[in-house]
XYZ file of C-alpha atoms in Angstrom:
786
model
C 6.886 23.929 -16.327
C 7.502 26.688 -13.788
C 10.598 27.030 -11.657
C 10.086 28.606 -8.258
C 12.711 31.207 -7.262
C 15.149 29.696 -4.783
C 13.503 26.270 -4.933
C 14.330 25.169 -8.456
C 11.760 22.618 -9.547
C 10.548 21.795 -6.032
C 6.832 22.585 -6.135
C 6.604 22.836 -9.928
C 3.763 21.175 -11.836
C 6.021 19.253 -14.211
C 4.189 16.882 -16.607
C 5.052 13.232 -16.064
C 7.901 12.310 -18.361
C 7.095 8.564 -18.250
C 3.638 9.053 -19.761
C 4.970 9.346 -23.302
C 5.954 5.685 -23.605
C 2.755 4.480 -21.946
C 0.496 6.575 -24.166
C 2.318 5.606 -27.376
C 2.643 1.873 -26.648
C 6.377 2.045 -26.072
C 6.374 0.548 -22.584
C 7.597 -2.977 -21.858
C 5.594 -4.968 -19.335
C 6.220 -8.514 -18.199
C 3.840 -10.047 -20.751
C 5.742 -8.247 -23.537
C 8.932 -10.194 -22.789
C 9.491 -13.222 -24.992
C 12.698 -15.248 -25.240
C 13.815 -18.011 -27.621
C 12.689 -21.447 -26.444
C 10.512 -19.981 -23.715
C 7.955 -22.259 -22.066
C 4.784 -21.194 -20.284
C 3.376 -22.298 -16.926
C -0.182 -22.946 -15.778
C -0.944 -24.026 -12.228
C -3.186 -26.775 -10.936
C -5.061 -25.172 -8.049
C -7.030 -26.556 -5.170
C -10.785 -26.742 -5.591
C -11.178 -27.298 -1.830
C -10.682 -24.802 0.972
C -9.257 -27.399 3.344
C -8.218 -30.938 2.490
C -5.540 -33.569 2.802
C -3.585 -33.920 -0.401
C -3.577 -37.650 -1.141
C -1.992 -37.634 -4.571
C -1.479 -35.959 -7.943
C -1.694 -37.951 -11.190
C -0.405 -36.439 -14.406
C -1.781 -37.577 -17.788
C 0.469 -40.100 -19.508
C 1.034 -37.825 -22.499
C 2.309 -35.017 -20.219
C 5.335 -36.865 -18.834
C 8.007 -34.393 -17.754
C 5.581 -31.488 -17.954
C 3.917 -31.647 -14.509
C 5.807 -30.702 -11.373
C 4.715 -31.078 -7.761
C 6.459 -30.123 -4.527
C 8.150 -33.544 -4.496
C 9.968 -33.014 -7.794
C 10.470 -29.263 -7.780
C 14.105 -29.613 -6.717
C 16.148 -28.609 -3.693
C 14.310 -25.498 -2.525
C 13.853 -23.868 0.855
C 10.469 -22.601 2.009
C 10.939 -19.154 3.516
C 9.896 -18.524 7.084
C 7.946 -15.291 7.445
C 6.784 -12.859 10.049
C 8.116 -10.745 12.885
C 10.886 -11.935 15.177
C 8.582 -12.537 18.115
C 8.446 -15.718 20.170
C 4.683 -15.338 20.467
C 4.175 -15.267 16.691
C 3.039 -18.646 15.340
C 4.633 -19.443 12.037
C 2.874 -20.730 8.950
C 5.367 -20.760 6.034
C 3.678 -20.609 2.633
C 4.837 -23.618 0.545
C 5.474 -22.919 -3.159
C 3.367 -25.970 -4.029
C 1.096 -27.794 -1.598
C 2.528 -30.804 0.214
C 0.346 -32.723 2.673
C -2.556 -30.257 2.864
C -4.277 -27.517 0.940
C -5.645 -24.666 3.014
C -7.533 -22.385 0.629
C -9.299 -22.551 -2.711
C -6.778 -21.608 -5.382
C -3.652 -22.813 -3.584
C -1.122 -24.099 -6.119
C -0.707 -27.871 -6.144
C 1.240 -28.483 -9.357
C 2.893 -26.519 -12.151
C 2.333 -27.559 -15.759
C 4.808 -26.517 -18.435
C 4.247 -26.349 -22.200
C 5.165 -24.358 -25.274
C 2.149 -22.082 -24.867
C -0.118 -21.010 -22.031
C -3.094 -22.644 -23.721
C -1.284 -25.985 -23.924
C -0.164 -25.668 -20.307
C -3.745 -25.026 -19.246
C -4.925 -28.090 -21.167
C -2.403 -30.207 -19.260
C -3.488 -28.655 -15.961
C -7.117 -29.495 -16.733
C -6.141 -33.129 -17.294
C -4.213 -33.527 -14.016
C -6.096 -35.583 -11.441
C -5.857 -34.384 -7.817
C -7.020 -36.643 -4.992
C -8.199 -34.568 -2.026
C -9.754 -35.706 1.248
C -11.900 -32.759 2.249
C -11.727 -31.351 5.787
C -13.963 -28.831 7.555
C -13.352 -25.267 6.416
C -12.686 -22.394 8.800
C -13.893 -19.194 7.150
C -15.127 -16.707 9.737
C -12.392 -15.266 11.970
C -14.603 -15.077 15.061
C -15.750 -18.657 14.623
C -12.158 -19.721 13.996
C -11.293 -18.698 17.550
C -14.005 -20.820 19.142
C -12.980 -24.045 20.821
C -15.089 -26.082 18.415
C -13.298 -24.819 15.319
C -11.009 -27.009 13.245
C -7.336 -26.035 13.539
C -5.555 -25.016 10.352
C -2.071 -25.758 11.636
C -1.859 -28.867 13.772
C 0.918 -27.684 16.085
C -0.955 -24.538 17.125
C -3.193 -24.551 20.216
C -5.759 -22.409 18.344
C -6.040 -20.437 15.100
C -4.325 -17.230 16.240
C -1.113 -16.120 14.556
C -0.559 -13.441 17.183
C -2.347 -11.552 19.919
C -1.563 -8.017 21.023
C -2.706 -5.300 23.367
C -2.385 -1.530 23.541
C -3.369 0.003 26.866
C -2.870 3.363 28.546
C -4.602 5.503 31.118
C -7.219 4.358 33.640
C -9.967 2.570 31.748
C -11.424 1.017 34.906
C -12.248 4.435 36.369
C -13.595 5.603 33.007
C -15.968 2.654 32.740
C -17.476 3.658 36.096
C -17.740 7.376 35.505
C -18.027 8.259 31.815
C -21.175 10.326 31.143
C -21.668 8.922 27.635
C -20.709 5.682 25.956
C -21.522 3.968 22.682
C -20.681 0.454 21.527
C -20.562 -0.667 17.919
C -19.438 -3.664 15.887
C -17.872 -2.680 12.575
C -16.564 -4.707 9.685
C -14.432 -4.016 6.617
C -14.698 -6.968 4.279
C -12.042 -8.662 2.183
C -10.737 -7.201 -1.061
C -8.138 -7.971 -3.696
C -5.635 -5.444 -5.002
C -6.881 -5.339 -8.636
C -3.789 -3.743 -10.116
C -4.162 -3.252 -13.860
C -1.298 -5.617 -14.738
C -1.351 -9.054 -13.140
C 1.602 -10.680 -11.397
C 4.213 -12.137 -13.689
C 7.697 -13.609 -13.948
C 10.145 -14.741 -16.627
C 13.241 -16.656 -15.512
C 16.215 -18.175 -17.346
C 19.814 -19.153 -16.665
C 22.385 -16.954 -18.405
C 25.543 -19.090 -18.818
C 27.626 -16.155 -20.011
C 27.091 -14.217 -16.794
C 26.663 -17.373 -14.694
C 23.444 -16.116 -13.142
C 19.719 -16.658 -12.976
C 17.969 -13.726 -14.649
C 14.477 -13.032 -13.343
C 12.201 -10.488 -14.963
C 9.608 -9.711 -12.335
C 6.660 -7.351 -12.016
C 7.660 -6.148 -8.563
C 7.766 -3.126 -6.284
C 10.934 -4.286 -4.492
C 13.636 -5.797 -6.757
C 16.393 -6.162 -4.153
C 14.096 -7.728 -1.556
C 12.854 -10.115 -4.240
C 16.439 -11.060 -5.183
C 17.179 -11.881 -1.560
C 14.088 -14.073 -1.381
C 14.811 -15.929 -4.619
C 18.423 -16.570 -3.570
C 17.366 -18.003 -0.218
C 14.596 -20.100 -1.761
C 16.876 -21.582 -4.424
C 20.010 -21.839 -2.277
C 22.006 -19.609 -4.635
C 24.458 -16.848 -3.719
C 22.852 -13.484 -4.383
C 25.524 -12.614 -6.963
C 23.978 -15.369 -9.104
C 20.454 -13.931 -8.950
C 19.705 -10.933 -11.160
C 16.225 -9.402 -10.815
C 14.969 -6.923 -13.401
C 11.675 -5.072 -13.061
C 10.372 -3.890 -16.437
C 7.516 -1.396 -16.544
C 5.181 -2.325 -13.697
C 1.470 -1.830 -14.258
C 0.457 -0.970 -10.729
C 0.974 -2.788 -7.477
C -0.636 -0.940 -4.529
C 1.417 -3.133 -2.178
C 0.360 -6.404 -3.794
C 3.670 -6.675 -5.684
C 5.768 -5.798 -2.680
C 7.040 -9.306 -2.120
C 7.493 -12.449 -4.248
C 4.714 -15.033 -4.105
C 4.924 -18.844 -4.371
C 4.113 -19.023 -8.096
C 7.075 -16.766 -8.856
C 9.407 -18.914 -6.767
C 8.177 -21.995 -8.624
C 8.901 -20.469 -12.037
C 12.458 -19.636 -10.975
C 12.988 -23.210 -9.769
C 11.606 -24.593 -13.035
C 13.943 -22.396 -15.082
C 16.904 -23.964 -13.265
C 15.507 -27.466 -13.603
C 14.510 -27.265 -17.267
C 17.399 -25.166 -18.564
C 15.187 -22.920 -20.663
C 13.302 -19.651 -20.154
C 10.034 -20.108 -18.268
C 7.201 -17.596 -17.943
C 4.016 -17.239 -15.913
C 1.591 -14.346 -16.257
C -1.264 -14.234 -13.777
C -4.733 -14.184 -15.284
C -7.546 -12.324 -13.593
C -9.226 -15.396 -12.094
C -5.920 -16.446 -10.526
C -5.648 -12.936 -9.147
C -9.015 -13.191 -7.422
C -8.319 -16.685 -6.101
C -4.736 -16.617 -4.943
C -3.087 -13.228 -5.226
C -2.668 -10.859 -2.286
C -5.921 -10.285 -0.410
C -6.463 -7.406 2.010
C -8.669 -5.788 4.682
C -11.053 -8.325 6.361
C -11.197 -6.510 9.717
C -13.727 -6.765 12.535
C -13.991 -4.192 15.346
C -15.974 -4.489 18.571
C -15.469 -1.123 20.258
C -16.829 1.045 23.044
C -16.154 4.761 23.047
C -16.458 6.861 26.204
C -17.106 10.624 26.191
C -18.479 13.529 28.171
C -21.728 15.297 27.297
C -19.835 18.036 25.434
C -18.477 15.490 22.968
C -14.943 15.140 24.356
C -13.728 11.597 23.784
C -12.329 10.206 27.004
C -11.410 6.647 26.093
C -11.720 3.728 23.723
C -11.689 0.007 24.361
C -12.486 -3.192 22.572
C -11.215 -5.839 20.187
C -9.777 -5.849 16.685
C -9.849 -9.137 14.776
C -8.065 -9.563 11.442
C -8.817 -12.527 9.181
C -5.334 -13.173 7.770
C -5.900 -16.308 5.721
C -4.041 -19.574 5.617
C -0.340 -18.687 5.404
C 2.214 -16.011 6.244
C 3.612 -14.246 3.195
C 7.373 -13.644 3.204
C 8.914 -11.498 4.547
C 6.559 -9.558 6.859
C 3.874 -12.122 7.662
C 0.266 -11.110 8.256
C 0.468 -9.087 11.472
C 0.956 -5.600 10.020
C -2.787 -5.144 9.557
C -3.654 -5.517 13.232
C -0.550 -3.663 14.419
C -1.155 -0.627 12.237
C -4.895 -0.667 12.882
C -4.572 -0.595 16.658
C -1.812 2.017 16.725
C -3.690 4.305 14.330
C -7.166 3.778 15.754
C -7.073 6.955 17.927
C -6.341 8.951 14.782
C -5.476 12.631 15.332
C -7.737 12.872 18.386
C -6.865 13.505 22.030
C -7.892 10.132 23.459
C -5.939 9.520 26.639
C -7.388 6.165 27.753
C -7.080 3.026 25.642
C -7.573 -0.674 26.172
C -7.481 -2.437 22.822
C -6.885 -6.105 22.118
C -5.926 -7.509 18.735
C -5.852 -10.985 17.297
C -4.656 -12.034 13.846
C -6.480 -15.206 12.824
C -5.699 -18.032 10.399
C -8.578 -19.180 8.200
C -9.135 -21.112 4.979
C -8.867 -18.019 2.826
C -6.046 -16.720 0.647
C -3.271 -15.006 2.639
C -3.530 -11.277 3.196
C -0.733 -8.849 2.446
C -0.083 -5.176 1.910
C -2.675 -3.136 0.037
C -2.893 0.640 -0.129
C -3.277 1.819 3.456
C -2.424 -1.419 5.321
C -4.654 -1.523 8.392
C -5.375 2.190 8.444
C -8.500 2.258 6.215
C -10.165 -0.076 8.727
C -8.942 1.937 11.710
C -10.079 5.213 10.145
C -13.449 3.699 9.274
C -13.932 2.468 12.838
C -13.002 5.649 14.719
C -14.713 7.996 12.269
C -17.945 6.020 12.341
C -17.800 6.124 16.149
C -17.282 9.895 16.102
C -20.418 10.313 13.967
C -22.344 7.907 16.158
C -21.285 9.862 19.244
C -22.466 13.088 17.608
C -25.804 11.459 16.865
C -26.064 10.211 20.445
C -25.388 13.704 21.838
C -27.430 15.609 19.249
C -24.331 17.436 17.982
C -23.061 18.325 14.530
C -20.376 15.696 13.686
C -17.950 18.417 12.615
C -18.273 20.015 16.052
C -17.305 16.772 17.772
C -14.197 16.662 15.623
C -13.354 20.272 16.446
C -13.543 19.500 20.147
C -11.235 16.483 19.953
C -8.603 17.248 17.309
C -5.031 17.759 18.435
C -4.153 21.438 18.022
C -1.171 22.869 16.178
C 0.230 24.219 19.461
C 0.369 20.677 20.864
C 2.668 19.396 18.129
C 4.624 17.190 18.295
C 1.956 15.125 19.999
C 2.397 11.573 21.232
C -0.853 9.629 21.111
C -1.985 7.130 23.719
C -1.048 4.433 21.177
C 2.538 5.770 21.100
C 2.445 7.446 17.688
C 4.309 10.756 17.435
C 2.335 13.206 15.290
C 5.177 15.473 14.176
C 3.773 18.618 12.539
C 0.414 19.800 11.289
C -2.670 21.943 11.765
C -5.496 19.420 11.752
C -8.143 21.916 12.808
C -7.363 24.368 10.012
C -7.477 21.536 7.481
C -10.900 20.504 8.786
C -12.171 24.046 8.288
C -10.867 24.024 4.711
C -12.845 20.858 3.989
C -15.990 22.290 5.610
C -15.765 25.324 3.325
C -14.981 23.235 0.246
C -18.104 21.148 0.737
C -20.173 24.178 1.888
C -21.642 22.357 4.867
C -24.253 25.011 5.612
C -25.601 24.781 2.070
C -25.759 20.973 2.291
C -27.716 21.206 5.546
C -30.176 23.609 3.922
C -30.574 21.230 0.993
C -31.240 18.364 3.397
C -33.937 20.384 5.132
C -35.679 21.159 1.841
C -35.684 17.548 0.686
C -35.175 16.233 -2.852
C -37.802 16.339 -5.567
C -36.989 12.749 -6.522
C -37.342 11.465 -2.954
C -33.683 10.610 -2.478
C -32.009 11.373 0.825
C -28.997 13.703 1.000
C -26.147 13.077 3.424
C -22.758 14.615 4.160
C -19.879 12.752 5.754
C -16.413 13.651 6.965
C -13.381 11.606 7.927
C -9.952 12.572 9.197
C -6.861 10.416 8.945
C -3.248 10.692 10.073
C -0.906 8.556 7.977
C 2.501 7.500 9.242
C 4.970 7.689 6.351
C 8.706 7.270 5.874
C 9.210 4.741 8.679
C 12.831 4.765 9.836
C 15.025 2.059 11.330
C 13.707 2.459 14.875
C 10.117 2.025 13.718
C 10.844 -1.258 11.936
C 12.870 -2.483 14.911
C 9.913 -1.617 17.137
C 7.795 -3.888 14.951
C 10.388 -6.698 15.259
C 10.511 -6.860 11.471
C 12.686 -9.612 10.007
C 13.736 -7.136 7.274
C 14.313 -3.588 8.510
C 13.687 -1.187 5.621
C 14.516 1.986 7.509
C 16.896 3.520 4.950
C 17.486 3.716 1.209
C 20.286 4.535 -1.205
C 21.043 6.450 -4.379
C 23.893 6.903 -6.835
C 24.261 10.086 -8.875
C 26.690 9.840 -11.797
C 27.655 12.603 -14.217
C 28.725 11.397 -17.663
C 31.449 13.016 -19.826
C 28.964 15.245 -21.663
C 27.470 16.618 -18.442
C 24.305 14.535 -18.528
C 23.366 12.689 -15.363
C 22.288 9.225 -14.301
C 20.290 8.987 -11.080
C 20.188 5.395 -9.828
C 17.771 4.557 -7.041
C 16.725 1.500 -5.072
C 13.049 2.372 -5.110
C 10.730 1.187 -7.903
C 8.174 3.146 -9.874
C 4.893 1.423 -10.646
C 2.734 4.356 -11.673
C 3.501 7.112 -9.147
C 5.453 9.396 -11.483
C 8.745 8.881 -9.670
C 10.837 9.274 -12.814
C 9.565 12.838 -12.893
C 9.615 13.678 -9.190
C 13.124 12.363 -8.607
C 14.440 14.123 -11.711
C 12.981 17.361 -10.337
C 14.928 16.875 -7.125
C 18.193 16.105 -8.924
C 17.772 19.040 -11.326
C 17.118 21.388 -8.424
C 20.130 20.230 -6.437
C 22.574 20.176 -9.347
C 21.321 23.358 -11.004
C 20.927 21.653 -14.379
C 18.084 21.290 -16.830
C 15.776 18.410 -16.021
C 16.066 17.084 -19.592
C 19.711 16.171 -18.928
C 18.782 13.741 -16.132
C 17.870 10.065 -16.532
C 16.362 8.208 -13.564
C 17.062 4.484 -13.485
C 15.623 1.808 -11.204
C 14.503 -1.801 -11.260
C 17.718 -3.675 -12.153
C 19.567 -5.193 -9.194
C 22.806 -5.376 -11.195
C 22.731 -1.621 -11.776
C 20.927 0.164 -8.970
C 22.173 0.650 -5.399
C 20.688 -1.482 -2.666
C 17.259 -0.384 -1.549
C 13.937 -1.692 -0.349
C 11.632 -0.564 -3.119
C 8.375 1.330 -3.086
C 5.728 0.853 -0.419
C 4.447 2.587 2.702
C 4.457 6.102 1.178
C 8.244 6.140 1.453
C 9.683 6.849 -1.996
C 9.953 10.632 -2.119
C 11.156 10.743 1.481
C 13.844 8.067 1.185
C 14.854 8.182 -2.471
C 14.423 11.952 -2.599
C 16.544 12.362 0.502
C 19.302 10.054 -0.755
C 19.371 11.703 -4.192
C 19.526 15.200 -2.692
C 22.357 14.134 -0.407
C 24.358 12.596 -3.280
C 23.694 15.579 -5.570
C 24.922 18.034 -2.968
C 28.170 16.155 -2.587
C 28.594 15.915 -6.359
C 27.805 19.616 -6.736
C 30.520 20.476 -4.215
C 33.040 18.496 -6.240
C 31.935 20.068 -9.535
C 32.281 23.533 -8.034
C 35.769 22.707 -6.760
C 36.840 21.488 -10.214
C 35.224 24.404 -12.002
C 36.781 26.942 -9.650
C 40.209 25.338 -10.134
C 39.830 25.552 -13.909
C 38.717 29.192 -13.601
C 41.491 29.991 -11.106
C 38.757 31.165 -8.732
C 37.963 30.735 -5.059
C 35.966 27.471 -4.608
C 33.956 29.157 -1.843
C 32.556 31.612 -4.416
C 31.652 28.985 -6.991
C 28.125 27.757 -7.635
C 26.209 26.081 -10.445
C 23.644 27.939 -12.508
C 22.168 27.310 -15.948
C 24.371 24.282 -16.566
C 27.654 25.986 -15.731
C 29.995 26.488 -12.801
C 29.943 30.200 -12.064
C 32.477 32.109 -9.974
C 31.961 35.864 -10.088
C 31.913 36.962 -13.724
C 33.666 33.819 -14.960
C 31.967 30.544 -15.850
C 32.635 27.158 -17.409
C 30.022 24.795 -18.798
C 29.338 21.640 -16.795
C 29.866 19.621 -19.966
C 33.432 20.956 -20.113
C 33.986 20.209 -16.426
C 32.670 16.666 -16.893
C 34.769 16.071 -20.011
C 37.936 17.241 -18.277
C 37.184 15.167 -15.161
C 36.790 12.015 -17.241
C 39.426 12.467 -19.955
C 41.959 15.008 -18.673
C 42.500 14.157 -14.998
C 45.824 16.003 -14.988
C 43.835 19.267 -15.018
C 41.973 18.441 -11.793
C 42.897 19.937 -8.422
C 45.867 18.075 -6.911
C 44.860 14.844 -5.214
C 41.258 14.944 -6.433
C 39.918 11.646 -7.834
C 38.494 11.897 -11.323
C 35.241 9.975 -10.869
C 32.049 12.088 -10.956
C 29.926 9.612 -9.039
C 28.542 9.814 -5.530
C 26.543 7.298 -3.540
C 24.511 8.177 -0.469
C 22.232 6.538 2.070
C 19.347 8.312 3.710
C 17.099 7.873 6.722
C 14.679 10.533 7.998
C 15.647 12.473 11.094
C 12.540 11.168 12.848
C 13.077 7.366 12.868
C 9.404 6.719 13.624
C 8.371 8.485 10.438
C 6.424 11.637 9.667
C 2.662 12.047 9.481
C 0.660 13.212 6.502
C -2.969 13.861 7.243
C -6.143 15.008 5.584
C -9.880 15.568 5.798
C -12.269 13.935 3.349
C -15.787 15.265 2.820
C -18.450 13.531 0.760
C -21.995 14.490 -0.207
C -24.231 11.648 -1.346
C -27.748 11.085 -2.585
C -29.286 7.761 -1.525
C -32.292 6.103 -3.097
C -34.125 4.523 -0.129
C -36.106 2.194 -2.389
C -33.133 0.593 -4.179
C -30.198 1.354 -1.894
C -28.276 3.012 -4.714
C -25.735 5.650 -3.637
C -24.606 8.502 -5.860
C -21.656 10.632 -4.778
C -22.622 14.197 -5.625
C -19.539 15.974 -4.360
C -16.181 14.969 -2.927
C -13.478 17.186 -1.464
C -10.117 16.487 0.132
C -8.067 18.942 2.164
C -4.707 17.327 2.822
C -1.241 18.124 4.130
C 1.731 16.107 2.930
C 4.273 18.724 3.888
C 6.345 20.314 1.140
C 5.012 19.224 -2.237
C 7.555 18.278 -4.898
C 5.043 18.111 -7.778
C 1.448 19.203 -7.030
C 0.075 17.593 -10.186
C 1.454 14.187 -9.215
C 0.259 14.581 -5.623
C -3.256 15.391 -6.855
C -3.175 12.249 -8.990
C -2.111 10.138 -6.033
C -4.893 11.533 -3.850
C -7.580 11.144 -6.513
C -6.510 7.595 -7.378
C -6.545 6.632 -3.709
C -10.023 8.105 -3.243
C -11.284 6.073 -6.204
C -10.004 2.914 -4.518
C -11.512 4.030 -1.210
C -14.881 4.464 -2.922
C -14.476 0.864 -4.064
C -13.915 -0.190 -0.456
C -16.923 1.828 0.699
C -19.500 0.733 -1.865
C -18.360 -1.990 -4.274
C -15.342 -4.220 -3.712
C -15.639 -7.510 -1.833
C -14.559 -11.100 -2.291
C -17.029 -13.076 -0.162
C -16.559 -16.715 0.852
C -19.354 -19.179 1.473
C -19.480 -21.518 4.482
C -17.384 -24.100 2.618
C -14.568 -21.649 1.938
C -15.454 -21.134 -1.720
C -14.846 -17.573 -2.978
C -17.957 -16.333 -4.745
C -16.487 -13.398 -6.689
C -13.772 -14.577 -9.061
C -14.529 -12.435 -12.125
C -15.376 -8.803 -12.737
C -18.929 -9.962 -13.245
C -19.127 -10.520 -9.478
C -16.316 -8.390 -8.079
C -17.339 -4.795 -8.697
C -14.944 -1.862 -8.960
C -15.843 1.802 -9.358
C -15.560 3.005 -12.930
C -15.742 6.503 -14.418
C -19.496 6.998 -13.788
C -19.096 6.063 -10.088
C -16.156 8.364 -9.367
C -17.091 12.043 -9.046
C -14.888 15.014 -9.861
C -12.687 14.984 -6.750
C -11.471 18.376 -5.608
C -8.162 18.538 -3.755
C -6.571 21.402 -1.841
C -3.314 21.408 0.060
C -2.265 22.925 3.320
C 1.489 22.787 3.777
C 3.059 22.125 7.154
C 6.594 20.984 6.378
C 8.098 18.086 8.269
C 11.181 18.990 10.258
C 12.787 15.564 9.806
C 13.003 15.247 5.997
C 15.148 16.928 3.354
C 12.572 19.382 2.008
C 9.882 18.947 4.634
C 8.100 16.434 2.407
C 5.863 13.672 3.754
C 4.490 10.581 2.027
C 1.189 10.861 0.177
C 0.522 7.551 -1.563
C -2.058 5.993 0.743
C -4.112 8.810 2.268
C -6.808 8.820 -0.412
C -7.616 5.169 0.221
C -7.502 5.583 4.000
C -10.006 8.401 4.378
C -12.580 7.646 1.678
C -14.459 4.611 3.090
C -15.339 6.399 6.324
C -16.352 9.633 4.598
C -18.684 7.880 2.156
C -20.340 5.633 4.745
C -20.660 8.539 7.178
C -22.456 10.458 4.435
C -24.912 7.598 3.916
C -25.488 7.340 7.664
C -26.060 11.088 7.812
C -28.786 10.780 5.194
C -30.707 8.507 7.580
C -29.484 10.020 10.834
C -32.909 10.260 12.452
C -33.978 6.708 11.606
C -31.636 4.789 13.911
C -30.310 2.730 10.991
C -26.768 1.415 11.462
C -24.254 1.379 8.612
C -21.135 -0.269 9.981
C -19.966 -2.651 7.268
C -18.180 -2.201 3.963
C -18.855 -2.417 1.145
C -22.212 -0.764 1.761
C -23.966 -2.532 -1.091
C -27.589 -1.792 -1.979
C -28.619 -5.026 -0.260
C -26.813 -4.152 2.969
C -28.153 -0.615 2.895
C -31.759 -1.728 2.452
C -31.368 -4.415 5.117
C -30.098 -1.778 7.559
C -33.148 0.357 6.837
C -35.422 -2.659 7.307
C -33.865 -3.440 10.697
C -34.506 0.170 11.719
C -38.110 -0.269 10.514
C -37.689 2.652 8.172
C -40.307 2.738 5.428
C -39.628 5.226 2.627
C -42.428 7.429 1.493
C -44.250 6.917 -1.780
C -42.001 7.651 -4.741
C -42.678 11.156 -6.142
């Protein structure tokens, strides 16, 4: 642990303090929670993608153990989505009523003493379904011949949108170069290590419903449970134990969790449900599923002049509360220009309902697809013009002197030096050496390729940004409480939620720096709505910006009070007092913070006249730039591709990124590397396909592939630092960038390996079958194996 002069622990590589309990088995996850008399739940799920629900028949021996929507109790299905008149609503029922609309939708809940017994009951329940035509493909769903999912809608579109600027009509007539491509990023699931889970029971002593929940957003969840159950929020107590990953998928409560809470009230005993992996594949949060039909216009020197086309998002059958499904298309279209000077845009979006599981937030939300689309187009333009792809990027990147730069899609890039970061990545990957290796060829006959991608990631969205999105819940601020105890130790209470990001460490670093105390004296607490201040949880690369800002603000106020008390006790000038090494220091005199804290709590008569005794400060925080601040980075990948089998090996991977001031470089590196691993999954492995009948065909890890240790190379990360001007330390969010940039970099590298063949690689995951089919369409025949 190294303290930096003048900065305390800001920038120090402090080991993660939370790792000890995880590595020694001392953590408590949802499945570890057992309560006396607890009963377990298993769900009866639809086997059809689209059907009328005629009836549900429980086995005679399971009387009182099977619950449908009709006997769940007095509950209120939550409306979801933006506050827009043009948004068509599709509330997600906790249990199906008259129809089922995707395979895996919950129809009934079965309760027993054990999960195995509950599953046996679920297997014996008879469900009468009248099958209807399934709508699976988003493009087909918008045709006039397609079956409608929601009878009151005129078609299957949740929402349409358009982003336009400049003079596209003139550009269509005059642009010297143009390329058109159709690109697709297929559907994934979030695959967090720990499944969803909930335990609920009524506590008569406190007169409240206690809900243990594996969640990223405890206060938002409490609000949802209270509305669903018709309870005042004071009677709903949500506690998040250790959370084994979320990636956005645990950012909001899902129907199964609502059902368990309702059953706990109805049955009067603790009730638990822990998602198994097949349930996760069938009915948990799905993501991606984007289609792009784009035309890019440029001059012969590679300057991009304009971009037009359509973005279609397959959002599934229902709108998840609270945000609904439209964030994917909204973020994709607004981020599609990336960090490039593209002055003319005409982009249409449509978010489509289909007979698939609903989509929700997953690391990157819309931006991996947008980055994949624009970065593939940049490489395709370079190929069309006979230019080095890096040179096309150099020509088009926004320069440091142009910052802040407002894009044609109305995104304000605040600070950064994108061009310098690109040059760092070029040097890290040694582009010239890779080109020489390509020219020599490989002894084993594989093809070498190098690919780059550049992303700009909006982080720390403030109130104005959420209002601009017409969000029904505006999460543009967050809160913290800092409390010093009588012995001088400190509680830091925050409304965000850690689920693997190392926030217990990062936030303690901030508090220790601001208060001038040893980090070991600080405890960070989150996850209990009865204890923590109100906040919106962890998502959207917001935690260090919002929670860090609120904690710094509260610590500074508390420090001022401690200095005033210490100076009074030392008979010194408060203006000369400061805190150093756990003591209030004024000139040559000092008094230990533990003594100040003890006197403040137990001897208030010794305090300055009129000063309240309490050593506790609460603070709210919102960034100075309400639209958020932009992290960015350049990914570079070198691959070797076997043209006979379609197998791709990543030989080298480098990331040059800028997330502003870094609080803990070791944690930032971990966030980047973990995101890249997930992005490699998007690029090459992860997909949950559906057949024409709406049946998912990857519901186990035997079919749904994820990258493991052999598939993930040693990822090298370097940091440029361009501080934000709108946050407390100049920090920007960093949680999603790795997942945003990786798919494009990897696929660009594969395309580069076959650049001269005319083969098109515009769909993820780029499986061996898809790769070989692309080569076949280009009539590429590999040479004889060496």
